[in-house]
């Protein structure tokens, strides 16, 4: 019997139900409550994917509740806006838990895109939830990351022999250019075209969108030769689907 609240953050990969591990399926099946976020009409497909995972892989024991995810302020200081946004999400999680788990005890699960440890804020939001009240136990089930899905789709190793890899965001690449001391850079959370801040000579890129999904799209080559194609392809895909998730790996000194 569960005497406290258990919060399970379950990595689900990049949209392919087959990405879920046996541990992920077992954890979701054992949940009393599964929370699915609604992120607006332009990202309705993301909600549909979570619904499909639950319908296809679970046995129907858990109560599944959808809720409207708070929206982050688009203006003002970025980090302050993110902190306020996380506070609002934690409050909404608690509100849903109080409404659907009387007594505040039981197992709650959230389906986290990719893996909760890599450029995802679920763990930071969960830490805020602990401060709202009640006894909380947080557990993480790892998932396939977008980085893994990218290198698998291109059939390439992430790192060169005995060499490091730096993972960053599109915003940081756009603001600071190529990171000092790095020869291999993975870029996530790019709103589009941050690689244009990089001097393309000697750089090769491997780009992917909707990784693991039926509409998966891949492009690769010398950055100077394929950058325009990536931008055009990305714009068309975003217009067609209303949303896009993409990631890319760039390496210098690849003989291009």
Tab-separated table of C-alpha atoms in Angstrom:
chain	number	residue	atom	x	y	z
A	1	UNK	CA	0.000	0.000	0.000
A	2	UNK	CA	1.253	3.466	-0.890
A	3	UNK	CA	1.197	5.806	2.132
A	4	UNK	CA	2.681	8.832	0.383
A	5	UNK	CA	2.687	10.393	-3.029
A	6	UNK	CA	4.963	8.797	-5.599
A	7	UNK	CA	5.768	10.824	-8.708
A	8	UNK	CA	7.154	8.780	-11.595
A	9	UNK	CA	8.778	10.672	-14.457
A	10	UNK	CA	8.779	8.207	-17.340
A	11	UNK	CA	10.964	8.785	-20.379
A	12	UNK	CA	9.052	7.846	-23.525
A	13	UNK	CA	11.580	8.492	-26.273
A	14	UNK	CA	10.805	10.709	-29.251
A	15	UNK	CA	7.256	9.749	-30.147
A	16	UNK	CA	7.567	6.117	-31.197
A	17	UNK	CA	5.678	3.808	-28.789
A	18	UNK	CA	8.324	1.164	-29.448
A	19	UNK	CA	10.872	3.420	-27.725
A	20	UNK	CA	9.317	2.695	-24.330
A	21	UNK	CA	11.275	0.273	-22.182
A	22	UNK	CA	9.685	-2.593	-20.296
A	23	UNK	CA	10.346	-0.627	-17.100
A	24	UNK	CA	8.451	2.356	-18.527
A	25	UNK	CA	5.425	0.245	-19.443
A	26	UNK	CA	5.444	-1.497	-16.065
A	27	UNK	CA	5.623	1.843	-14.228
A	28	UNK	CA	2.778	3.369	-16.227
A	29	UNK	CA	0.652	0.255	-15.735
A	30	UNK	CA	1.144	0.493	-11.967
A	31	UNK	CA	0.157	4.179	-11.767
A	32	UNK	CA	-3.054	5.322	-10.117
A	33	UNK	CA	-3.057	8.576	-12.076
A	34	UNK	CA	-1.401	9.564	-15.369
A	35	UNK	CA	-1.279	13.266	-16.224
A	36	UNK	CA	-1.209	14.306	-19.880
A	37	UNK	CA	-0.454	17.965	-20.677
A	38	UNK	CA	-2.355	19.898	-23.315
A	39	UNK	CA	-0.015	22.416	-24.969
A	40	UNK	CA	-2.381	24.227	-27.323
A	41	UNK	CA	-3.891	23.438	-30.695
A	42	UNK	CA	-0.595	23.833	-32.550
A	43	UNK	CA	0.871	20.958	-30.522
A	44	UNK	CA	-2.209	18.739	-30.370
A	45	UNK	CA	-0.284	15.954	-32.099
A	46	UNK	CA	2.017	15.688	-29.070
A	47	UNK	CA	-0.994	15.006	-26.870
A	48	UNK	CA	-2.320	12.490	-29.402
A	49	UNK	CA	0.998	10.637	-29.262
A	50	UNK	CA	0.787	10.336	-25.481
A	51	UNK	CA	-2.823	9.183	-25.761
A	52	UNK	CA	-1.793	6.569	-28.324
A	53	UNK	CA	0.975	5.258	-26.068
A	54	UNK	CA	-1.482	4.839	-23.203
A	55	UNK	CA	-4.095	3.196	-25.402
A	56	UNK	CA	-1.690	0.788	-27.095
A	57	UNK	CA	0.578	-0.248	-24.258
A	58	UNK	CA	-1.348	-0.006	-20.983
A	59	UNK	CA	-3.941	-2.293	-19.444
A	60	UNK	CA	-6.409	0.439	-18.504
A	61	UNK	CA	-5.894	0.435	-14.716
A	62	UNK	CA	-4.689	4.024	-14.342
A	63	UNK	CA	-6.940	7.043	-14.401
A	64	UNK	CA	-5.776	9.292	-17.256
A	65	UNK	CA	-6.348	13.019	-16.825
A	66	UNK	CA	-5.551	15.772	-19.297
A	67	UNK	CA	-4.736	19.295	-18.152
A	68	UNK	CA	-3.826	22.614	-19.736
A	69	UNK	CA	-0.134	23.322	-19.386
A	70	UNK	CA	0.622	26.892	-18.241
A	71	UNK	CA	2.218	29.093	-20.881
A	72	UNK	CA	5.650	30.658	-20.436
A	73	UNK	CA	5.852	34.423	-20.786
A	74	UNK	CA	7.486	35.346	-24.085
A	75	UNK	CA	8.915	38.681	-22.945
A	76	UNK	CA	11.142	39.854	-20.105
A	77	UNK	CA	14.145	38.057	-18.647
A	78	UNK	CA	14.346	34.506	-20.039
A	79	UNK	CA	15.515	32.708	-16.893
A	80	UNK	CA	13.034	34.573	-14.674
A	81	UNK	CA	10.215	33.708	-17.084
A	82	UNK	CA	11.216	30.030	-17.020
A	83	UNK	CA	11.343	30.010	-13.206
A	84	UNK	CA	7.840	31.519	-13.003
A	85	UNK	CA	6.620	29.026	-15.581
A	86	UNK	CA	7.988	26.085	-13.609
A	87	UNK	CA	6.302	27.384	-10.464
A	88	UNK	CA	3.005	27.549	-12.336
A	89	UNK	CA	3.375	24.013	-13.691
A	90	UNK	CA	4.187	22.629	-10.234
A	91	UNK	CA	1.083	24.323	-8.853
A	92	UNK	CA	-1.018	22.820	-11.642
A	93	UNK	CA	0.416	19.354	-11.029
A	94	UNK	CA	-0.521	19.665	-7.355
A	95	UNK	CA	-4.012	20.899	-8.241
A	96	UNK	CA	-4.615	17.890	-10.500
A	97	UNK	CA	-3.227	15.473	-7.910
A	98	UNK	CA	-5.417	16.908	-5.153
A	99	UNK	CA	-8.465	16.698	-7.413
A	100	UNK	CA	-7.941	13.137	-8.625
A	101	UNK	CA	-6.085	11.411	-5.781
A	102	UNK	CA	-8.141	12.005	-2.639
A	103	UNK	CA	-5.906	12.018	0.397
A	104	UNK	CA	-2.866	12.896	-1.691
A	105	UNK	CA	-1.478	9.345	-1.652
A	106	UNK	CA	-0.821	7.119	-4.628
A	107	UNK	CA	1.289	6.741	-7.738
A	108	UNK	CA	1.296	9.543	-10.309
A	109	UNK	CA	3.063	9.227	-13.663
A	110	UNK	CA	3.993	11.747	-16.317
A	111	UNK	CA	5.130	10.793	-19.804
A	112	UNK	CA	8.301	12.790	-20.449
A	113	UNK	CA	9.536	13.310	-23.996
A	114	UNK	CA	12.973	11.764	-24.461
A	115	UNK	CA	14.633	11.324	-21.076
A	116	UNK	CA	13.918	13.373	-17.928
A	117	UNK	CA	17.633	14.037	-17.386
A	118	UNK	CA	18.471	15.769	-20.683
A	119	UNK	CA	17.184	19.275	-21.419
A	120	UNK	CA	13.885	18.583	-19.742
A	121	UNK	CA	12.565	20.474	-16.726
A	122	UNK	CA	10.394	17.793	-15.125
A	123	UNK	CA	12.864	17.086	-12.308
A	124	UNK	CA	13.207	20.793	-11.498
A	125	UNK	CA	9.422	21.140	-11.464
A	126	UNK	CA	9.134	18.074	-9.220
A	127	UNK	CA	11.503	19.732	-6.740
A	128	UNK	CA	9.068	22.658	-6.553
A	129	UNK	CA	6.220	20.236	-5.986
A	130	UNK	CA	7.979	18.998	-2.856
A	131	UNK	CA	7.790	22.514	-1.450
A	132	UNK	CA	4.045	22.830	-2.015
A	133	UNK	CA	3.213	20.309	0.682
A	134	UNK	CA	2.897	16.621	1.475
A	135	UNK	CA	5.362	13.752	1.416
A	136	UNK	CA	6.697	13.124	-2.068
A	137	UNK	CA	8.915	10.409	-3.516
A	138	UNK	CA	10.251	11.045	-7.030
A	139	UNK	CA	11.428	8.252	-9.304
A	140	UNK	CA	12.761	8.421	-12.861
A	141	UNK	CA	12.473	5.830	-15.620
A	142	UNK	CA	15.054	6.642	-18.307
A	143	UNK	CA	14.065	6.926	-21.934
A	144	UNK	CA	15.709	7.101	-25.343
A	145	UNK	CA	16.987	10.626	-25.897
A	146	UNK	CA	16.744	12.633	-29.095
A	147	UNK	CA	20.537	12.440	-29.285
A	148	UNK	CA	20.445	8.645	-29.336
A	149	UNK	CA	17.630	8.633	-31.879
A	150	UNK	CA	19.580	11.060	-34.088
A	151	UNK	CA	22.802	9.060	-34.189
A	152	UNK	CA	20.892	5.803	-34.672
A	153	UNK	CA	18.916	7.249	-37.575
A	154	UNK	CA	22.107	8.450	-39.288
A	155	UNK	CA	24.016	5.256	-38.315
A	156	UNK	CA	26.909	7.232	-36.848
A	157	UNK	CA	28.740	7.249	-33.514
A	158	UNK	CA	28.140	10.275	-31.330
A	159	UNK	CA	31.774	10.801	-30.453
A	160	UNK	CA	35.028	10.318	-32.319
A	161	UNK	CA	37.569	7.922	-30.809
A	162	UNK	CA	38.378	9.000	-27.228
A	163	UNK	CA	36.948	12.451	-27.988
A	164	UNK	CA	34.438	14.529	-25.985
A	165	UNK	CA	31.045	15.867	-27.117
A	166	UNK	CA	29.418	19.098	-25.956
A	167	UNK	CA	25.623	19.369	-25.735
A	168	UNK	CA	24.106	22.851	-25.859
A	169	UNK	CA	21.018	24.783	-26.961
A	170	UNK	CA	20.192	26.758	-30.045
A	171	UNK	CA	19.918	29.920	-27.968
A	172	UNK	CA	23.442	29.563	-26.596
A	173	UNK	CA	24.884	28.691	-30.010
A	174	UNK	CA	23.176	31.712	-31.538
A	175	UNK	CA	24.480	34.026	-28.812
A	176	UNK	CA	28.016	32.678	-28.485
A	177	UNK	CA	28.874	30.861	-31.704
A	178	UNK	CA	30.858	27.640	-31.752
A	179	UNK	CA	31.735	26.636	-28.159
A	180	UNK	CA	35.401	27.117	-27.319
A	181	UNK	CA	37.441	23.928	-27.142
A	182	UNK	CA	34.774	21.721	-28.727
A	183	UNK	CA	35.087	19.733	-31.952
A	184	UNK	CA	31.712	17.955	-31.698
A	185	UNK	CA	28.542	19.803	-30.679
A	186	UNK	CA	24.977	18.544	-30.263
A	187	UNK	CA	22.363	21.304	-30.471
A	188	UNK	CA	18.916	20.910	-28.908
A	189	UNK	CA	15.943	23.248	-28.404
A	190	UNK	CA	16.786	25.289	-31.491
A	191	UNK	CA	13.927	27.514	-32.623
A	192	UNK	CA	15.478	27.333	-36.082
A	193	UNK	CA	18.767	27.976	-37.828
A	194	UNK	CA	21.141	28.628	-34.931
A	195	UNK	CA	23.831	26.863	-36.967
A	196	UNK	CA	23.950	30.003	-39.121
A	197	UNK	CA	25.996	31.568	-36.289
A	198	UNK	CA	28.788	29.077	-37.057
A	199	UNK	CA	31.555	29.547	-39.602
A	200	UNK	CA	30.714	26.648	-41.948
A	201	UNK	CA	34.193	25.850	-43.289
A	202	UNK	CA	35.286	22.418	-42.132
A	203	UNK	CA	31.977	21.659	-40.361
A	204	UNK	CA	29.704	18.699	-41.081
A	205	UNK	CA	26.136	18.475	-39.785
A	206	UNK	CA	23.724	15.602	-39.148
A	207	UNK	CA	20.174	16.924	-38.689
A	208	UNK	CA	16.952	15.119	-37.862
A	209	UNK	CA	13.335	16.015	-37.138
A	210	UNK	CA	10.454	13.901	-35.749
A	211	UNK	CA	12.997	11.202	-34.930
A	212	UNK	CA	11.514	7.721	-34.680
A	213	UNK	CA	8.151	8.867	-35.991
A	214	UNK	CA	6.557	8.115	-39.390
A	215	UNK	CA	7.411	11.635	-40.622
A	216	UNK	CA	11.069	11.356	-39.588
A	217	UNK	CA	13.251	13.526	-41.832
A	218	UNK	CA	17.042	13.451	-42.055
A	219	UNK	CA	19.628	15.633	-43.770
A	220	UNK	CA	23.401	15.606	-43.531
A	221	UNK	CA	26.482	16.941	-45.243
A	222	UNK	CA	28.884	19.834	-45.254
A	223	UNK	CA	27.241	22.662	-43.336
A	224	UNK	CA	27.844	25.208	-46.088
A	225	UNK	CA	26.151	22.942	-48.628
A	226	UNK	CA	23.086	21.745	-46.688
A	227	UNK	CA	22.256	24.646	-44.335
A	228	UNK	CA	19.779	26.230	-46.753
A	229	UNK	CA	18.129	22.849	-47.420
A	230	UNK	CA	17.697	22.274	-43.684
A	231	UNK	CA	16.090	25.685	-43.213
A	232	UNK	CA	13.675	25.152	-46.128
A	233	UNK	CA	12.799	21.615	-45.057
A	234	UNK	CA	12.281	22.663	-41.451
A	235	UNK	CA	9.931	25.499	-42.442
A	236	UNK	CA	7.844	23.191	-44.662
A	237	UNK	CA	7.572	20.526	-41.969
A	238	UNK	CA	6.583	23.018	-39.300
A	239	UNK	CA	3.897	24.460	-41.554
A	240	UNK	CA	2.576	20.988	-42.399
A	241	UNK	CA	2.427	19.684	-38.820
A	242	UNK	CA	2.027	22.846	-36.748
A	243	UNK	CA	5.048	21.950	-34.620
A	244	UNK	CA	8.540	20.525	-34.974
A	245	UNK	CA	11.138	18.882	-32.772
A	246	UNK	CA	14.597	18.596	-34.252
A	247	UNK	CA	18.168	18.106	-33.113
A	248	UNK	CA	21.528	18.089	-34.824
A	249	UNK	CA	25.152	17.097	-34.385
A	250	UNK	CA	27.988	19.151	-35.862
A	251	UNK	CA	31.645	18.179	-36.061
A	252	UNK	CA	34.675	20.128	-37.168
A	253	UNK	CA	37.628	18.676	-39.034
A	254	UNK	CA	35.574	16.140	-40.961
A	255	UNK	CA	37.352	16.700	-44.272
A	256	UNK	CA	34.559	18.867	-45.698
